Coordinates of N, CA, C and O in Angstrom, one line a residue:
E1 N -6.1 0.2 1.5 CA -6.8 0.5 2.7 C -5.9 0.4 3.9 O -5.9 1.3 4.8
D2 N -5.2 -0.8 4.0 CA -4.3 -1.0 5.2 C -3.2 0.1 5.2 O -2.8 0.5 6.3
C3 N -2.7 0.5 4.1 CA -1.7 1.5 4.0 C -2.2 2.8 4.7 O -1.5 3.4 5.5
L4 N -3.4 3.2 4.3 CA -3.9 4.4 4.8 C -4.2 4.3 6.3 O -3.8 5.2 7.1
V5 N -4.7 3.2 6.8 CA -4.9 3.0 8.2 C -3.6 3.0 9.0 O -3.5 3.6 10.0
N6 N -2.6 2.4 8.4 CA -1.3 2.4 9.1 C -0.7 3.8 9.2 O -0.2 4.2 10.3
L7 N -0.8 4.6 8.2 CA -0.3 5.9 8.2 C -1.0 6.8 9.1 O -0.5 7.6 9.9
V8 N -2.3 6.7 9.1 CA -3.2 7.5 10.0 C -3.0 7.1 11.5 O -2.9 8.0 12.3
R9 N -2.9 5.8 11.7 CA -2.6 5.3 13.1 C -1.3 5.9 13.6 O -1.2 6.4 14.8
N10 N -0.3 5.9 12.8 CA 1.0 6.5 13.2 C 0.9 8.0 13.4 O 1.5 8.5 14.4
A11 N 0.2 8.7 12.6 CA 0.0 10.1 12.8 C -0.8 10.4 14.0 O -0.4 11.3 14.8
V12 N -1.8 9.6 14.4 CA -2.5 9.8 15.6 C -1.6 9.6 16.8 O -1.6 10.4 17.7
D13 N -0.8 8.6 16.8 CA 0.2 8.3 17.9 C 1.2 9.5 18.0 O 1.5 9.9 19.1
A14 N 1.7 10.0 16.8 CA 2.6 11.1 16.9 C 2.1 12.4 17.4 O 2.8 13.2 18.0
C15 N 0.8 12.6 17.2 CA 0.1 13.8 17.7 C -0.2 13.7 19.2 O -0.6 14.7 19.8
Q16 N -0.2 12.5 19.8 CA -0.4 12.3 21.2 C -1.6 13.0 21.7 O -1.6 13.7 22.7
G17 N -2.7 12.8 21.0 CA -4.0 13.4 21.5 C -4.3 14.8 21.0 O -5.5 15.2 21.1
T18 N -3.4 15.5 20.6 CA -3.6 16.9 20.1 C -2.8 17.1 18.8 O -1.9 16.4 18.5
G19 N -3.3 18.0 18.0 CA -2.6 18.2 16.7 C -3.6 18.0 15.5 O -4.8 17.7 15.7
R20 N -3.0 18.1 14.3 CA -3.8 18.0 13.1 C -3.2 17.0 12.2 O -2.0 16.9 12.0
I21 N -4.1 16.2 11.6 CA -3.7 15.2 10.6 C -4.5 15.6 9.3 O -5.7 15.8 9.4
T22 N -3.8 15.6 8.2 CA -4.4 15.9 6.9 C -4.2 14.7 6.0 O -3.0 14.3 5.9
V23 N -5.2 14.3 5.3 CA -5.1 13.2 4.3 C -5.6 13.8 3.0 O -6.7 14.5 2.9
S24 N -4.8 13.6 2.0 CA -5.2 14.1 0.6 C -4.9 13.1 -0.4 O -4.0 12.2 -0.2
L25 N -5.6 13.2 -1.5 CA -5.4 12.3 -2.7 C -5.4 13.1 -3.9 O -6.3 14.0 -4.1
A26 N -4.5 12.9 -4.8 CA -4.4 13.7 -6.0 C -3.7 12.9 -7.1 O -3.0 11.9 -6.8
T27 N -3.9 13.3 -8.4 CA -3.1 12.7 -9.5 C -2.1 13.8 -9.8 O -2.3 15.0 -9.8
T28 N -0.9 13.3 -10.1 CA 0.2 14.2 -10.3 C 1.3 13.5 -11.2 O 1.2 12.3 -11.5
A29 N 2.3 14.3 -11.6 CA 3.4 13.8 -12.3 C 4.5 13.3 -11.3 O 4.6 13.9 -10.2
P30 N 5.2 12.2 -11.5 CA 6.2 11.7 -10.6 C 7.4 12.6 -10.4 O 8.1 12.4 -9.4
D31 N 7.7 13.5 -11.3 CA 8.9 14.3 -11.2 C 8.7 15.6 -10.5 O 9.6 16.5 -10.7
I32 N 7.7 15.8 -9.8 CA 7.5 17.1 -9.1 C 8.6 17.2 -8.1 O 9.0 16.3 -7.5
P33 N 9.2 18.4 -7.9 CA 10.3 18.6 -6.9 C 9.8 18.4 -5.5 O 8.8 19.0 -5.1
F34 N 10.5 17.7 -4.7 CA 10.2 17.4 -3.3 C 11.2 18.1 -2.4 O 10.9 18.1 -1.2
G35 N 12.3 18.6 -2.9 CA 13.3 19.2 -2.0 C 14.3 18.1 -1.6 O 14.2 16.9 -1.8
D36 N 15.3 18.6 -0.8 CA 16.4 17.8 -0.4 C 16.1 17.0 0.9 O 16.8 16.0 1.2
N37 N 15.0 17.3 1.6 CA 14.8 16.7 2.9 C 13.9 15.4 2.8 O 13.4 15.0 3.8
W38 N 13.7 14.9 1.6 CA 12.8 13.7 1.5 C 13.6 12.5 1.4 O 14.6 12.4 0.7
V39 N 13.1 11.4 2.0 CA 13.7 10.1 1.9 C 12.7 9.2 1.1 O 11.6 9.2 1.4
T40 N 13.3 8.5 0.1 CA 12.4 7.7 -0.8 C 12.6 6.3 -0.5 O 13.8 5.8 -0.4
F41 N 11.5 5.5 -0.4 CA 11.5 4.1 -0.2 C 10.8 3.5 -1.4 O 9.7 4.0 -1.8
G42 N 11.3 2.5 -2.0 CA 10.7 1.9 -3.2 C 11.4 2.4 -4.4 O 12.4 3.0 -4.4
R43 N 10.8 2.2 -5.6 CA 11.4 2.5 -6.8 C 10.8 3.8 -7.4 O 9.7 4.1 -7.2
A44 N 11.6 4.5 -8.2 CA 11.1 5.7 -8.9 C 10.1 5.3 -9.9 O 10.2 4.3 -10.7
I45 N 9.0 6.1 -10.0 CA 8.0 5.9 -11.0 C 8.2 6.8 -12.2 O 8.5 8.0 -12.0
E46 N 8.0 6.3 -13.4 CA 8.3 7.2 -14.6 C 7.0 7.6 -15.3 O 7.1 8.0 -16.5
R47 N 5.8 7.5 -14.7 CA 4.6 7.9 -15.4 C 3.7 8.6 -14.4 O 4.0 8.7 -13.2
D48 N 2.6 9.1 -14.9 CA 1.7 9.8 -13.9 C 1.3 8.9 -12.8 O 1.2 7.7 -12.9
V49 N 1.0 9.5 -11.6 CA 0.8 8.7 -10.4 C -0.4 9.2 -9.7 O -0.9 10.4 -9.9
V50 N -0.9 8.4 -8.8 CA -1.9 8.8 -7.8 C -1.1 8.9 -6.5 O -0.3 8.1 -6.2
E51 N -1.3 10.1 -5.9 CA -0.6 10.4 -4.7 C -1.5 10.4 -3.5 O -2.5 11.2 -3.5
L52 N -1.2 9.6 -2.5 CA -1.9 9.6 -1.2 C -1.0 10.3 -0.2 O 0.2 9.8 0.0
Q53 N -1.4 11.3 0.4 CA -0.5 12.1 1.4 C -1.2 12.1 2.7 O -2.3 12.5 2.9
V54 N -0.4 11.8 3.7 CA -0.8 11.9 5.1 C 0.2 12.8 5.8 O 1.4 12.5 5.9
T55 N -0.3 13.9 6.4 CA 0.6 14.9 7.1 C 0.1 15.1 8.5 O -1.1 15.1 8.7
D56 N 1.1 15.2 9.4 CA 0.7 15.5 10.8 C 1.6 16.5 11.4 O 2.7 16.7 10.9
D57 N 1.2 17.2 12.4 CA 2.0 18.1 13.1 C 2.4 17.6 14.5 O 2.6 18.3 15.4
G58 N 2.7 16.3 14.5 CA 3.1 15.6 15.8 C 4.5 15.7 16.1 O 5.2 16.6 15.7
S59 N 5.0 14.7 16.7 CA 6.4 14.7 17.3 C 7.5 14.6 16.2 O 8.6 14.9 16.5
G60 N 7.2 14.1 15.0 CA 8.2 13.9 14.0 C 9.2 12.9 14.3 O 9.2 12.2 15.3
M61 N 10.2 12.7 13.3 CA 11.2 11.7 13.5 C 12.6 12.4 13.2 O 12.6 13.2 12.3
D62 N 13.6 12.0 13.9 CA 14.9 12.4 13.5 C 15.4 11.6 12.4 O 14.8 10.6 12.0
E63 N 16.5 11.9 11.8 CA 17.0 11.2 10.6 C 17.3 9.7 10.8 O 17.0 8.9 10.0
R64 N 17.8 9.4 12.0 CA 18.1 8.0 12.3 C 16.8 7.1 12.3 O 16.7 6.1 11.7
V65 N 15.8 7.6 13.0 CA 14.5 6.9 13.0 C 13.8 6.9 11.7 O 13.3 5.9 11.2
L66 N 13.9 8.0 10.9 CA 13.3 8.1 9.6 C 13.9 7.0 8.7 O 13.2 6.3 7.9
R67 N 15.2 6.8 8.7 CA 15.8 5.9 7.8 C 15.5 4.4 8.1 O 15.6 3.5 7.3
K68 N 15.0 4.2 9.4 CA 14.7 2.8 9.8 C 13.2 2.6 9.9 O 12.7 1.5 10.2
A69 N 12.4 3.6 9.7 CA 11.0 3.6 10.0 C 10.2 2.5 9.3 O 9.3 1.9 9.8
F70 N 10.7 2.1 8.1 CA 10.0 1.1 7.3 C 10.6 -0.3 7.4 O 10.2 -1.2 6.7
D71 N 11.7 -0.4 8.2 CA 12.3 -1.7 8.5 C 11.4 -2.6 9.3 O 10.7 -2.2 10.2
P72 N 11.3 -3.9 8.9 CA 10.5 -4.8 9.7 C 11.0 -4.9 11.1 O 12.2 -4.9 11.4
Y73 N 10.1 -5.0 12.1 CA 10.3 -5.1 13.5 C 10.9 -3.8 14.1 O 11.1 -3.8 15.3
F74 N 11.1 -2.8 13.4 CA 11.5 -1.5 14.0 C 10.3 -0.7 14.5 O 9.4 -0.5 13.8
T75 N 10.4 -0.3 15.8 CA 9.3 0.5 16.3 C 9.9 1.4 17.4 O 10.9 1.1 18.0
T76 N 9.2 2.5 17.6 CA 9.6 3.4 18.7 C 8.5 3.4 19.7 O 8.6 4.2 20.7
K77 N 7.5 2.6 19.5 CA 6.4 2.6 20.5 C 6.6 1.5 21.5 O 7.0 0.4 21.1
P78 N 6.2 1.7 22.7 CA 6.3 0.7 23.8 C 5.6 -0.6 23.5 O 6.0 -1.7 23.8
T79 N 4.4 -0.5 22.8 CA 3.6 -1.7 22.5 C 3.6 -2.0 21.0 O 2.7 -2.7 20.5
G80 N 4.5 -1.4 20.2 CA 4.5 -1.6 18.8 C 5.1 -2.9 18.4 O 5.8 -3.6 19.2
H81 N 4.8 -3.3 17.2 CA 5.3 -4.6 16.6 C 6.3 -4.3 15.5 O 7.1 -5.2 15.2
G82 N 6.3 -3.2 14.9 CA 7.2 -2.9 13.7 C 6.7 -3.5 12.4 O 7.5 -3.7 11.5
F83 N 5.4 -3.8 12.3 CA 4.9 -4.4 11.1 C 4.1 -3.4 10.2 O 4.0 -3.6 9.0
G84 N 3.6 -2.3 10.8 CA 2.7 -1.4 10.1 C 3.3 -0.8 8.9 O 2.9 -0.9 7.8
L85 N 4.4 0.0 9.1 CA 5.0 0.7 8.0 C 5.8 -0.3 7.1 O 5.8 -0.1 5.9
A86 N 6.3 -1.4 7.6 CA 7.0 -2.4 6.8 C 5.9 -3.0 5.8 O 6.2 -3.2 4.6
S87 N 4.8 -3.4 6.3 CA 3.7 -3.9 5.4 C 3.2 -2.9 4.4 O 2.9 -3.2 3.3
T88 N 3.2 -1.6 4.9 CA 2.8 -0.6 3.9 C 3.8 -0.5 2.8 O 3.4 -0.4 1.6
L89 N 5.0 -0.5 3.1 CA 6.1 -0.4 2.0 C 6.0 -1.6 1.1 O 6.1 -1.5 -0.1
S90 N 5.8 -2.8 1.7 CA 5.7 -4.0 0.9 C 4.5 -3.9 -0.1 O 4.6 -4.3 -1.3
S91 N 3.3 -3.4 0.4 CA 2.2 -3.3 -0.5 C 2.4 -2.3 -1.6 O 2.1 -2.5 -2.7
V92 N 3.0 -1.2 -1.2 CA 3.3 -0.1 -2.2 C 4.3 -0.6 -3.3 O 4.1 -0.4 -4.5
R93 N 5.3 -1.3 -2.8 CA 6.3 -1.9 -3.8 C 5.7 -2.9 -4.7 O 6.0 -2.9 -5.9
S94 N 4.8 -3.7 -4.2 CA 4.1 -4.7 -5.0 C 3.2 -4.1 -6.1 O 3.0 -4.7 -7.1
C95 N 2.8 -2.9 -5.9 CA 2.0 -2.2 -6.9 C 2.9 -1.3 -7.8 O 2.4 -0.6 -8.6
G96 N 4.2 -1.4 -7.6 CA 5.1 -0.6 -8.5 C 5.3 0.8 -8.0 O 5.6 1.7 -8.8
G97 N 5.0 1.1 -6.8 CA 5.0 2.5 -6.3 C 6.2 2.8 -5.4 O 7.1 2.0 -5.2
E98 N 6.1 3.9 -4.8 CA 7.2 4.4 -3.9 C 6.6 5.2 -2.8 O 5.5 5.7 -2.9
I99 N 7.3 5.4 -1.7 CA 6.9 6.2 -0.6 C 8.0 7.3 -0.4 O 9.2 6.9 -0.3
R100 N 7.6 8.5 -0.2 CA 8.5 9.6 0.1 C 8.1 10.2 1.4 O 6.9 10.4 1.7
V101 N 9.1 10.4 2.3 CA 8.8 10.9 3.6 C 9.7 12.1 4.0 O 10.9 12.0 3.7
A102 N 9.1 13.1 4.6 CA 9.9 14.2 5.2 C 9.4 14.3 6.6 O 8.2 14.2 6.9
S103 N 10.3 14.5 7.5 CA 10.0 14.6 8.9 C 11.0 15.4 9.7 O 12.2 15.4 9.3
A104 N 10.6 16.1 10.7 CA 11.5 16.8 11.6 C 11.0 16.7 13.0 O 9.8 16.8 13.3
T105 N 11.9 16.5 13.9 CA 11.6 16.3 15.3 C 10.8 17.6 15.8 O 11.2 18.7 15.5
D106 N 9.7 17.3 16.5 CA 8.8 18.4 17.0 C 8.1 19.2 16.0 O 7.5 20.2 16.4
C107 N 8.2 18.8 14.7 CA 7.5 19.6 13.7 C 6.5 18.8 12.9 O 5.6 19.3 12.3
G108 N 6.6 17.5 12.9 CA 5.7 16.6 12.2 C 6.3 15.8 11.1 O 7.5 15.9 10.8
T109 N 5.4 15.1 10.4 CA 5.8 14.2 9.3 C 4.8 14.3 8.1 O 3.6 14.5 8.3
C110 N 5.4 14.2 6.9 CA 4.6 14.1 5.7 C 5.0 12.8 5.0 O 6.2 12.7 4.7
V111 N 4.0 12.0 4.7 CA 4.3 10.7 4.0 C 3.5 10.8 2.7 O 2.3 11.1 2.7
R112 N 4.2 10.6 1.6 CA 3.5 10.6 0.3 C 3.7 9.2 -0.3 O 4.8 8.7 -0.6
I113 N 2.6 8.5 -0.6 CA 2.6 7.2 -1.3 C 2.3 7.6 -2.8 O 1.2 8.2 -3.1
L114 N 3.2 7.2 -3.7 CA 3.0 7.4 -5.1 C 2.8 6.0 -5.8 O 3.6 5.1 -5.7
L115 N 1.6 5.9 -6.4 CA 1.3 4.7 -7.1 C 1.1 4.9 -8.6 O 0.5 6.0 -8.9
P116 N 1.5 4.0 -9.5 CA 1.2 4.3 -10.9 C -0.3 4.4 -11.2 O -1.1 3.7 -10.6
R117 N -0.6 5.4 -12.0 CA -2.0 5.6 -12.3 C -2.5 4.7 -13.3 O -1.8 4.5 -14.3
F118 N -3.6 4.0 -13.1 CA -4.2 3.1 -14.0 C -5.0 3.9 -15.0 O -5.9 4.6 -14.6
T119 N -4.7 3.8 -16.3 CA -5.4 4.5 -17.3 C -5.9 3.6 -18.4 O -5.7 2.3 -18.3
Q120 N -6.7 4.1 -19.3 CA -7.2 3.3 -20.4 C -6.0 2.6 -21.2 O -6.1 1.5 -21.6
Q121 N -4.9 3.4 -21.4 CA -3.8 2.8 -22.0 C -3.2 1.7 -21.3 O -2.8 0.6 -21.8
T122 N -3.2 1.8 -19.9 CA -2.7 0.7 -19.1 C -3.6 -0.5 -19.3 O -3.1 -1.6 -19.4
A123 N -4.9 -0.3 -19.3 CA -5.8 -1.4 -19.5 C -5.6 -2.1 -20.8 O -5.6 -3.4 -20.9
Q124 N -5.3 -1.4 -21.9 CA -5.1 -2.0 -23.2 C -3.8 -2.7 -23.2 O -3.7 -3.8 -23.8
T125 N -2.8 -2.2 -22.5 CA -1.5 -2.9 -22.4 C -1.7 -4.2 -21.7 O -1.1 -5.3 -22.1
M126 N -2.4 -4.2 -20.6 CA -2.7 -5.4 -19.8 C -3.4 -6.5 -20.7 O -3.1 -7.6 -20.6
E127 N -4.4 -6.0 -21.5 CA -5.1 -7.0 -22.4 C -4.2 -7.6 -23.4 O -4.3 -8.7 -23.8
Q128 N -3.2 -6.8 -23.9 CA -2.2 -7.3 -24.9 C -1.3 -8.4 -24.2 O -1.0 -9.4 -24.9
L129 N -1.0 -8.2 -23.0 CA -0.2 -9.2 -22.3 C -0.9 -10.4 -22.0 O -0.4 -11.5 -22.1
V130 N -2.1 -10.3 -21.5 CA -3.0 -11.5 -21.2 C -4.4 -11.2 -21.8 O -5.2 -10.6 -21.1
P131 N -4.6 -11.6 -23.0 CA -5.9 -11.4 -23.6 C -7.0 -12.1 -22.8 O -6.7 -13.2 -22.3
P132 N -8.1 -11.5 -22.7 CA -9.2 -12.1 -21.9 C -9.6 -13.5 -22.3 O -9.8 -14.4 -21.4
E133 N -9.6 -13.8 -23.6 CA -10.0 -15.2 -24.0 C -9.0 -16.2 -23.7 O -9.3 -17.4 -23.7
T134 N -7.7 -15.9 -23.4 CA -6.7 -16.9 -23.1 C -6.4 -17.0 -21.6 O -5.7 -17.8 -21.2
S135 N -7.0 -16.1 -20.8 CA -6.7 -16.1 -19.4 C -7.5 -17.3 -18.8 O -8.6 -17.6 -19.3
P136 N -7.0 -18.0 -17.8 CA -7.7 -19.1 -17.2 C -9.0 -18.7 -16.6 O -9.1 -17.6 -16.0
R137 N -10.0 -19.5 -16.8 CA -11.3 -19.2 -16.2 C -11.3 -19.5 -14.7 O -10.9 -20.6 -14.3
P138 N -11.7 -18.6 -13.9 CA -11.7 -18.9 -12.4 C -12.7 -20.0 -12.1 O -13.7 -20.1 -12.8
H139 N -12.3 -20.8 -11.2 CA -13.2 -21.9 -10.7 C -13.1 -22.0 -9.2 O -12.2 -21.5 -8.6
A140 N -14.1 -22.6 -8.7 CA -14.1 -22.8 -7.2 C -14.6 -24.2 -6.9 O -15.4 -24.8 -7.7
T141 N -14.2 -24.8 -5.8 CA -14.7 -26.0 -5.4 C -15.7 -25.7 -4.3 O -15.4 -25.0 -3.3
V142 N -16.9 -26.2 -4.5 CA -18.0 -25.9 -3.5 C -18.4 -27.2 -2.8 O -18.7 -28.2 -3.5
V143 N -18.3 -27.2 -1.5 CA -18.7 -28.4 -0.8 C -20.0 -28.1 -0.2 O -20.2 -27.1 0.6
R144 N -21.0 -28.9 -0.5 CA -22.4 -28.7 0.0 C -22.7 -29.8 1.0 O -22.6 -31.0 0.6
P145 N -23.1 -29.4 2.2 CA -23.4 -30.5 3.1 C -24.7 -31.1 2.7 O -25.7 -30.5 2.3
R146 N -24.7 -32.4 2.8 CA -25.9 -33.2 2.5 C -26.1 -34.3 3.5 O -25.1 -35.0 3.8
S147 N -27.2 -34.5 4.0 CA -27.5 -35.5 5.0 C -27.3 -36.9 4.5 O -26.9 -37.8 5.2
D148 N -27.6 -37.1 3.2 CA -27.5 -38.4 2.6 C -26.1 -38.7 2.0 O -25.9 -39.8 1.4
R149 N -25.1 -37.8 2.2 CA -23.8 -38.0 1.6 C -23.0 -39.0 2.4 O -22.9 -39.0 3.6
Q150 N -22.3 -39.8 1.6 CA -21.4 -40.8 2.2 C -20.1 -40.1 2.6 O -19.7 -39.2 2.0
P151 N -19.5 -40.5 3.7 CA -18.3 -39.9 4.2 C -17.1 -39.9 3.2 O -16.3 -39.0 3.2
D152 N -17.1 -40.9 2.4 CA -15.9 -41.0 1.5 C -16.2 -40.5 0.1 O -15.4 -40.6 -0.8
S153 N -17.4 -39.8 -0.1 CA -17.7 -39.3 -1.5 C -16.9 -38.0 -1.7 O -16.6 -37.2 -0.8
A154 N -16.7 -37.7 -3.0 CA -15.9 -36.5 -3.4 C -16.8 -35.3 -3.3 O -18.0 -35.4 -3.5
P155 N -16.1 -34.1 -3.0 CA -16.9 -32.9 -3.0 C -17.4 -32.6 -4.4 O -16.8 -32.9 -5.4
Q156 N -18.6 -31.9 -4.5 CA -19.1 -31.4 -5.7 C -18.3 -30.2 -6.2 O -18.0 -29.4 -5.4
T157 N -18.1 -30.0 -7.5 CA -17.4 -28.8 -8.0 C -18.3 -28.0 -8.9 O -19.3 -28.5 -9.5
A158 N -18.0 -26.7 -8.9 CA -18.8 -25.8 -9.8 C -17.9 -24.7 -10.3 O -17.0 -24.3 -9.6
D159 N -18.1 -24.2 -11.5 CA -17.4 -23.1 -12.1 C -17.9 -21.8 -11.5 O -19.1 -21.6 -11.3
A160 N -17.0 -20.9 -11.1 CA -17.4 -19.6 -10.7 C -17.7 -18.7 -11.9 O -17.0 -18.7 -12.8
D161 N -18.7 -17.9 -11.8 CA -19.0 -16.9 -12.9 C -18.5 -15.6 -12.6 O -18.4 -15.1 -11.6

């Protein structure tokens, strides 16, 4: 969710109040041709993917800005922090995905987030790695306020279901 919000927020800023932003979601193969003008961040995916694409017809980025756009603390905005795209890339990488970006000054930007598609086969593989019966049971410590409780008494615990 944060990734989508960050991309749309940047697209809105790039359009400066006018323009068009398109958001799409699709399943696809990772080896579809993207052309020579794409910059890839993250690692290449070798199986079917879910693709989230955000396109705008805003101000776009030149190559120097594009190459640094996902660096922490890098921003082109007067009030920016440089965390939005950096955190987006971190989230995508942690899921085993990649980001592909094409942009041109005064023409707009297209960002494609590619994430490994979760399938029944993936679920079975995960169960083989960590069978449900051997995975640790989640638990939580619940502290219940009681008027008759002594200040030095231990909190009550309960298993989460």
